[in-house]
C-alpha positions as YAML, in Angstrom:
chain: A
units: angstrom
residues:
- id: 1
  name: UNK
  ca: [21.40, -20.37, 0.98]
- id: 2
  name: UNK
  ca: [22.61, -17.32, 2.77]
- id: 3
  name: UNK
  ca: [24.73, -14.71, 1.68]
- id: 4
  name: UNK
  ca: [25.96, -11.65, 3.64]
- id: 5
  name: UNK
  ca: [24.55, -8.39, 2.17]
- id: 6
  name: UNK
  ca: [27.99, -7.21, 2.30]
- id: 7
  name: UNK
  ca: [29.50, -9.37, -0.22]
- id: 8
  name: UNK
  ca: [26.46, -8.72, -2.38]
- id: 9
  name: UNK
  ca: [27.05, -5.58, -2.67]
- id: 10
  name: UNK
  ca: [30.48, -6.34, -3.63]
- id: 11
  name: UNK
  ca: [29.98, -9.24, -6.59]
- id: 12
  name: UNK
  ca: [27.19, -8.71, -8.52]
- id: 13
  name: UNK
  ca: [28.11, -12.67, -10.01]
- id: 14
  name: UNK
  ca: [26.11, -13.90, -6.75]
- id: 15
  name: UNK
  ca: [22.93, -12.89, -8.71]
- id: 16
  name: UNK
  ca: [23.24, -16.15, -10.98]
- id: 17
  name: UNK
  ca: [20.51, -17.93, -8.68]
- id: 18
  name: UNK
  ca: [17.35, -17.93, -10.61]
- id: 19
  name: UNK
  ca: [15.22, -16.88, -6.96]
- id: 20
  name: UNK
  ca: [16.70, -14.05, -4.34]
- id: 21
  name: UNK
  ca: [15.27, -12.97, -2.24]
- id: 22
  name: UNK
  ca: [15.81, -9.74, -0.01]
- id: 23
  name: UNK
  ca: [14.28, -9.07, 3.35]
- id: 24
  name: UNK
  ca: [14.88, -6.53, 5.92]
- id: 25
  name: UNK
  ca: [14.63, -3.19, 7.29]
- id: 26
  name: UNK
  ca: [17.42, -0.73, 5.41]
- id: 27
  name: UNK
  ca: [15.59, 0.15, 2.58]
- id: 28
  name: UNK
  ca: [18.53, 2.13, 0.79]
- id: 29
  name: UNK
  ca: [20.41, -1.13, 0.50]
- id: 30
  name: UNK
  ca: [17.19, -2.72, -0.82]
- id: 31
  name: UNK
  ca: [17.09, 0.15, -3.58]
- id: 32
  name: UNK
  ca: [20.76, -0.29, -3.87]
- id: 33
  name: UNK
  ca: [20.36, -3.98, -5.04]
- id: 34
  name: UNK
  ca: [17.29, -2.97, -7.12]
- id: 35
  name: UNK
  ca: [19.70, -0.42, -9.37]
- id: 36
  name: UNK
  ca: [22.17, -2.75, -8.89]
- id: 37
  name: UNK
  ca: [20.23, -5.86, -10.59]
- id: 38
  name: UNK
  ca: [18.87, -3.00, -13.03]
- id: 39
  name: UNK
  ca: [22.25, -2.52, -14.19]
- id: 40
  name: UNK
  ca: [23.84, -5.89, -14.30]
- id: 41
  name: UNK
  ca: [20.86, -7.31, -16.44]
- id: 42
  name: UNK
  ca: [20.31, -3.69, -18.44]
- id: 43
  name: UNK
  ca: [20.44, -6.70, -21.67]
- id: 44
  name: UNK
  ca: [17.56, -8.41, -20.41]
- id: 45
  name: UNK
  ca: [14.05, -7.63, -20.29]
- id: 46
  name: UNK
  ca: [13.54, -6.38, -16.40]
- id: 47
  name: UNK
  ca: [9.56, -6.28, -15.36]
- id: 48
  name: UNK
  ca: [8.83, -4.87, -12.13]
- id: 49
  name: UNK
  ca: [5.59, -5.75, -10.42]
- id: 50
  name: UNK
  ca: [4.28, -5.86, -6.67]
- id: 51
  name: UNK
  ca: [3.10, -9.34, -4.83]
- id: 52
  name: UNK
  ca: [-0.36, -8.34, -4.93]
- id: 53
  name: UNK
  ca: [-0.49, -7.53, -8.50]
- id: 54
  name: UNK
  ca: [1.07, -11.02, -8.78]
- id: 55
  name: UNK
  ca: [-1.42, -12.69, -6.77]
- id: 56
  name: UNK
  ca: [-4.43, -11.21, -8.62]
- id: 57
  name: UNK
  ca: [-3.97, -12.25, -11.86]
- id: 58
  name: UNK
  ca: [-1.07, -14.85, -11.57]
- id: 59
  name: UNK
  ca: [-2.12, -16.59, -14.99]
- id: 60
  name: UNK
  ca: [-0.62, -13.58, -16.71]
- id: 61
  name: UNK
  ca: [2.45, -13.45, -14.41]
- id: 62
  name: UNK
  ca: [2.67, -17.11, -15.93]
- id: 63
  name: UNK
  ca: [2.10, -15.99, -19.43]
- id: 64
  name: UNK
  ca: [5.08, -13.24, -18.88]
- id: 65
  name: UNK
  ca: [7.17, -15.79, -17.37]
- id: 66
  name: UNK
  ca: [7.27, -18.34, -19.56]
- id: 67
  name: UNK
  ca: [6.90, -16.58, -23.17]
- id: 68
  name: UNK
  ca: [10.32, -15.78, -24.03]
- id: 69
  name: UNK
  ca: [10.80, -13.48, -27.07]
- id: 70
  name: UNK
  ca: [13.24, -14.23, -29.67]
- id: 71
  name: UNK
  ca: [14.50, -10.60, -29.08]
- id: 72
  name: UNK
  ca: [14.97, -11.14, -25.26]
- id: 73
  name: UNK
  ca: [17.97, -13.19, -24.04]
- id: 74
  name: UNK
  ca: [16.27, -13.57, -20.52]
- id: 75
  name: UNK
  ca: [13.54, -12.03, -18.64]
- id: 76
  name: UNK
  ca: [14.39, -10.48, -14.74]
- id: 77
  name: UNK
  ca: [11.57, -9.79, -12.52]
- id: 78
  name: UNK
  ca: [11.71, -7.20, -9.67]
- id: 79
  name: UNK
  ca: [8.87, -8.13, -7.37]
- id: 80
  name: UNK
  ca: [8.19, -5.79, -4.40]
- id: 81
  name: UNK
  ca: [6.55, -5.73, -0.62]
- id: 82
  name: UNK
  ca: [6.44, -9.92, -0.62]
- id: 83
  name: UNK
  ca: [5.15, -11.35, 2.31]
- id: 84
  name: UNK
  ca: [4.53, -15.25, 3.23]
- id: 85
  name: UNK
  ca: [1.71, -15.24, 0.96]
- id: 86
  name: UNK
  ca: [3.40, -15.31, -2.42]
- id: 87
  name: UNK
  ca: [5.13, -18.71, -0.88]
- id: 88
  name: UNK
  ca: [2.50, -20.80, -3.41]
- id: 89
  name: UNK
  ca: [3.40, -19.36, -5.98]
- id: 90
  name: UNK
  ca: [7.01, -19.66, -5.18]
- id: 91
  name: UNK
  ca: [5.96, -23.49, -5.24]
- id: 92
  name: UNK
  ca: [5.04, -23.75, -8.45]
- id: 93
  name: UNK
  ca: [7.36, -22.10, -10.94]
- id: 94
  name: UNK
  ca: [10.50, -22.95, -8.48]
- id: 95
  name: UNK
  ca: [11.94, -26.17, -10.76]
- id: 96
  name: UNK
  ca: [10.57, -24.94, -13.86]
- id: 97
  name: UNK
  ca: [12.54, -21.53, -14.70]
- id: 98
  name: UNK
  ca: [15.74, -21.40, -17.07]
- id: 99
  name: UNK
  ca: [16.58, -18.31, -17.89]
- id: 100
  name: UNK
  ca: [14.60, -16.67, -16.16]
- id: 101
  name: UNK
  ca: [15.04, -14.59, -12.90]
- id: 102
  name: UNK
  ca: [12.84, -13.37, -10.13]
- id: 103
  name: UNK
  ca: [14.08, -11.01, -7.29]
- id: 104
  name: UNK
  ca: [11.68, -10.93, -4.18]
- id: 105
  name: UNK
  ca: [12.01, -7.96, -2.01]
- id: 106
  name: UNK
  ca: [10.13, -7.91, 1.47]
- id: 107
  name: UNK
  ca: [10.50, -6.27, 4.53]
- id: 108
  name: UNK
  ca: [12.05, -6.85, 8.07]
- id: 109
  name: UNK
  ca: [10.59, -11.19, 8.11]
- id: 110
  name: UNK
  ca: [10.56, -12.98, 11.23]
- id: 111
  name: UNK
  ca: [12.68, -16.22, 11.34]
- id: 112
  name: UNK
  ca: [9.65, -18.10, 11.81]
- id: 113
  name: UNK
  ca: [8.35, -17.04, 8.17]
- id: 114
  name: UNK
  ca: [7.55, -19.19, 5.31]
- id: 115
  name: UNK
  ca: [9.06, -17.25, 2.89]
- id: 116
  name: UNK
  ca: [12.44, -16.85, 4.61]
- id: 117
  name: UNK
  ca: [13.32, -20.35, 5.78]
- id: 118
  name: UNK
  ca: [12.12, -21.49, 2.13]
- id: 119
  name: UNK
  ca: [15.07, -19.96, 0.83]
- id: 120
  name: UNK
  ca: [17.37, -20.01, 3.59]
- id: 121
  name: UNK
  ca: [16.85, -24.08, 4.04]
- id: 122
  name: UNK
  ca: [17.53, -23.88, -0.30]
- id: 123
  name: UNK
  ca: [20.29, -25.22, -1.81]
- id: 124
  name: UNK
  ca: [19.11, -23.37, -5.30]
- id: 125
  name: UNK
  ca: [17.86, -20.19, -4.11]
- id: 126
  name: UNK
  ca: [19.75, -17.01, -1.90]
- id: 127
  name: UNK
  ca: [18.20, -15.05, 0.75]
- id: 128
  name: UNK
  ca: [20.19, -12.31, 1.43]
- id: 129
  name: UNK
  ca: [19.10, -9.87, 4.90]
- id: 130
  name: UNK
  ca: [19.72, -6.20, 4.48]
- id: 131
  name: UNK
  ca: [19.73, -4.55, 8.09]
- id: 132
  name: UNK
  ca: [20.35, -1.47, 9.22]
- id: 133
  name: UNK
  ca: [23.52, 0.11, 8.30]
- id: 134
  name: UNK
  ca: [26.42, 0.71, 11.35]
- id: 135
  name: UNK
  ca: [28.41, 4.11, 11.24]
- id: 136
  name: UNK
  ca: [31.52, 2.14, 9.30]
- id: 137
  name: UNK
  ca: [29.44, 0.89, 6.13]
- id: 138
  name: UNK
  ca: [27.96, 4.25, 5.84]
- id: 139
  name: UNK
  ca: [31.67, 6.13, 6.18]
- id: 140
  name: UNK
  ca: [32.80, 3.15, 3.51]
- id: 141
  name: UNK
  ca: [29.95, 4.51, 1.38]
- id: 142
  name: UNK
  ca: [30.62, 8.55, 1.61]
- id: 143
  name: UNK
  ca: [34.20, 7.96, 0.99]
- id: 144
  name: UNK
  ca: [33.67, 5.86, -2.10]
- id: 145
  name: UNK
  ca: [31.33, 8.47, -3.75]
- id: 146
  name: UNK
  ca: [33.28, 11.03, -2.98]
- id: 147
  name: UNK
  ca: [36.63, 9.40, -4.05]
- id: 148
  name: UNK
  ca: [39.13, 11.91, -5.34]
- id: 149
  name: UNK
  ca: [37.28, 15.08, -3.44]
- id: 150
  name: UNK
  ca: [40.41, 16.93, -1.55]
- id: 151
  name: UNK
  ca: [38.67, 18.16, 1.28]
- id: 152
  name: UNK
  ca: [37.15, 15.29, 2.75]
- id: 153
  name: UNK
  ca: [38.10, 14.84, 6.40]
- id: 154
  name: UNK
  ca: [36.85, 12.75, 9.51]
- id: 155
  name: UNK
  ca: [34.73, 15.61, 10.74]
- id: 156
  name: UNK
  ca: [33.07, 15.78, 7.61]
- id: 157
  name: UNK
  ca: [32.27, 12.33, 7.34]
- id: 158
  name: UNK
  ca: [30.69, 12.48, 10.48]
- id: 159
  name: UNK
  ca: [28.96, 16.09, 9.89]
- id: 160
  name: UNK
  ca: [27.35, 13.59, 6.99]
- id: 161
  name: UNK
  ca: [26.27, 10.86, 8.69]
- id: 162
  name: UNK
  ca: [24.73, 12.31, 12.02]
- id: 163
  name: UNK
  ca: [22.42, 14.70, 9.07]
- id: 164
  name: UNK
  ca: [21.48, 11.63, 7.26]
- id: 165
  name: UNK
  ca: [20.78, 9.93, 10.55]
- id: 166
  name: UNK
  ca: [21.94, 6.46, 9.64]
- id: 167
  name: UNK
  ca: [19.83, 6.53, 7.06]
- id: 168
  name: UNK
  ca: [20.92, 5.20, 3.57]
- id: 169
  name: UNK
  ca: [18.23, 6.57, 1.59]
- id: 170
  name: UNK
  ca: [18.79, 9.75, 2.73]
- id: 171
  name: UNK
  ca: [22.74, 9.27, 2.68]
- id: 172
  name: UNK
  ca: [22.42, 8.51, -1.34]
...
């Protein structure tokens, strides 16, 4: 299923899939949704780990999967630079997680990958693109972080995004 980064950024409740993933090129947005999922789930138990990490020793990705702890109400992983490889994996744990939730972040993927028509064709699963942000989403951004500052003015906003250079990394 795909949803628009937009209205991701907006509901946090459209992180009740148990596999999302994110792919694309504006990393800001991509650390965006990682603070954001931080936050939303700062109950849970949140594990970051990489795809290669993963891939070498996946029985103990298993083992911290699947052993829930009678002090942790669920377990969110963060997994990082995911590629068509990790698809396998995918594979095998996709029917078989409860409570659990696992956040796959990747860069820009070609709409011939794997990985990305897996969970675009998914009726379980969200795959939500995070391209490069357009002169409006980054004015929508300075002007909510700097709600209630007086002097704020179109010139400004513009003085702030031609330094940041479209950039929302650099922007933040």
């Amino acid at each position: 299923m795909i949803v628009k980064s937009y209205l991701a950024e907006k509901d946090s409740g459209l992180f009740n899939n148990n596999l999302i993933l994110f792919y694309g090129e504006n990393l800001g947005l991509k650390e965006d949704f990682k603070k954001k999922i931080s936050k939303h789930f700062s109950q849970d138990s949140v594990i970051k780990k990489n795809q290669e990490d993963l891939l070498n020793n996946e029985n103990d990705f298993y083992v911290d999967l699947f052993n829930i702890s009678l002090f942790e109400k669920k377990k969110i992983f963060i997994i990082s630079q995911c590629n068509d490889k990790i698809i396998n994996l995918i594979d095998k744990i996709e029917g078989k997680l409860e409570d659990q939730k696992i956040f796959l972040f990747a860069e820009l993927l070609d709409k011939k990958s794997k990985l990305r028509n897996t969970f675009e064709k998914s009726k379980k699963n969200s795959c939500i693109a995070c391209y490069a942000d357009n002169e409006l989403t980054l004015k929508n951004i300075i002007i909510s972080k700097l709600n209630g500052y007086s002097g704020l003015n179109s010139k400004n906003l513009n003085i702030i995004i031609e330094h940041c250079n479209y950039d929302r990394s650099k922007l933040n």
